[in-house]
Amino acid sequence: MAPFDGGKYKSFASSLETPHSGYHFHPQRKGRFMEGWYFKVAIPAKNTPAKKKKKKNQPAAPDDSFAFMYSIEDPNLDSPASGLGAQVMGPQDTYMVQYSRDTRRFWGWTHKLGLGGTFRLKDQVDSSDYPTTMLTEEDFSAKVLRGFQVSSTWHQGHLSLESKGVGGYIKPGVKECSWAYSTKRVHGWGDVGGKQLATAGWLAALPVFEPHWQILMSYGLSSGWIRWGSKLYEFEDAPSYSEKNWGEGFPKRWFWIQCNSFGDEECTAVTAGGGRRTLPLLVNQDEDVALIGIHHAGKFIEIVPWNGDVSWKVSPWGSWIMKGRTKGFKVELEAKAVSTGTVLRAPTVEGLIPVCKDTFDGILTLKVWEEGKLIMERTSNSA
């Protein structure tokens, strides 16, 4: 990762990747396995065509966001759940997917973030010449008709609607999507200049606590373009985010709040969530867990069960309230959904099926106190 070329973010930007950035599958692993990645770009209004000017004191918020979700399930196995999926969520909570039962055309670096999948090569390319690592932008465009590749600094792809074999039905918003953009890391998961942390702490190394969750980048700056159907979006230094999960499947139930679109120079980012997951070594035993993570100008506030207290009150959809305390800090999050959201698929023991909802149009209020003094208050209408 190249350092920033000056600018107001240089003093607290970090180039370090987080633990667990690499692909976790091992060919000798037996039983169910999935790994999924989530990459989001929030495009501010100044980068999109013909938007109304922001009124005074109105929360800064991007008008158009995209999330790219990749999943590999039961690779190299002939199981009912085996498959390679690429989902994209676009502006106004629109959606498309490309899916294949063939997992052989997926690759992933084990030592750092890097992965890709090819659904179809171009006609002139030999059928044995499937990519097995990151290509240059030009080589990828010359070889791959439908597919994707992504690292910590580069993300590129071209998909078309193809849902045969995937579970359930979700109405598509477009039939094609293509993109190419670079990313500069600002915040990972931890203090800038310090050690980057595993999101689940040392528990992330134990296979009995599944699924695992790792924030790869809580705040980045992305520049490039995305074509969603016939509409082209071009952007520079748009806030971006990435995370991953791996293990046997997603939790039995979960909730999740993510926002780095506050429009402030400190690059404030919030990631919080909780869920109910099974403890495999204890029959019929589950646990409810939650965490809150806040990055602000290179500093990190982490509230997790082993260093503080987290409480929450959430509805099935529309309202999420979280509170946390740790080491002199108190945090309150209140999020509300102003849209009905869109249904998304997630890797489960039954394969990639519709099991959750997401939206880009949530309203989030963040408050942070230190030793009883309110030190931060932020609002966004794009959480």
Short mmCIF file of N, CA and C in Angstrom, two decimals, residues 10 80 140 203 282 301:
data_model
loop_
_atom_site.label_atom_id
_atom_site.label_comp_id
_atom_site.label_asym_id
_atom_site.label_seq_id
_atom_site.Cartn_x
_atom_site.Cartn_y
_atom_site.Cartn_z
N LYS A 10 -3.26 12.46 5.95
CA LYS A 10 -1.97 11.79 6.05
C LYS A 10 -1.54 11.52 7.48
N PRO A 80 -24.72 -29.94 -2.03
CA PRO A 80 -25.86 -29.12 -2.49
C PRO A 80 -25.64 -27.62 -2.29
N PHE A 140 -6.95 -8.15 -17.06
CA PHE A 140 -8.26 -8.61 -16.61
C PHE A 140 -9.33 -8.27 -17.64
N LEU A 203 -10.49 -15.02 20.15
CA LEU A 203 -11.48 -16.06 19.84
C LEU A 203 -11.55 -16.34 18.35
N LEU A 282 -20.99 -27.52 22.61
CA LEU A 282 -22.04 -27.62 23.63
C LEU A 282 -23.37 -27.84 22.93
N ILE A 301 -11.99 3.27 19.49
CA ILE A 301 -12.72 2.91 20.70
C ILE A 301 -13.40 1.57 20.41
#
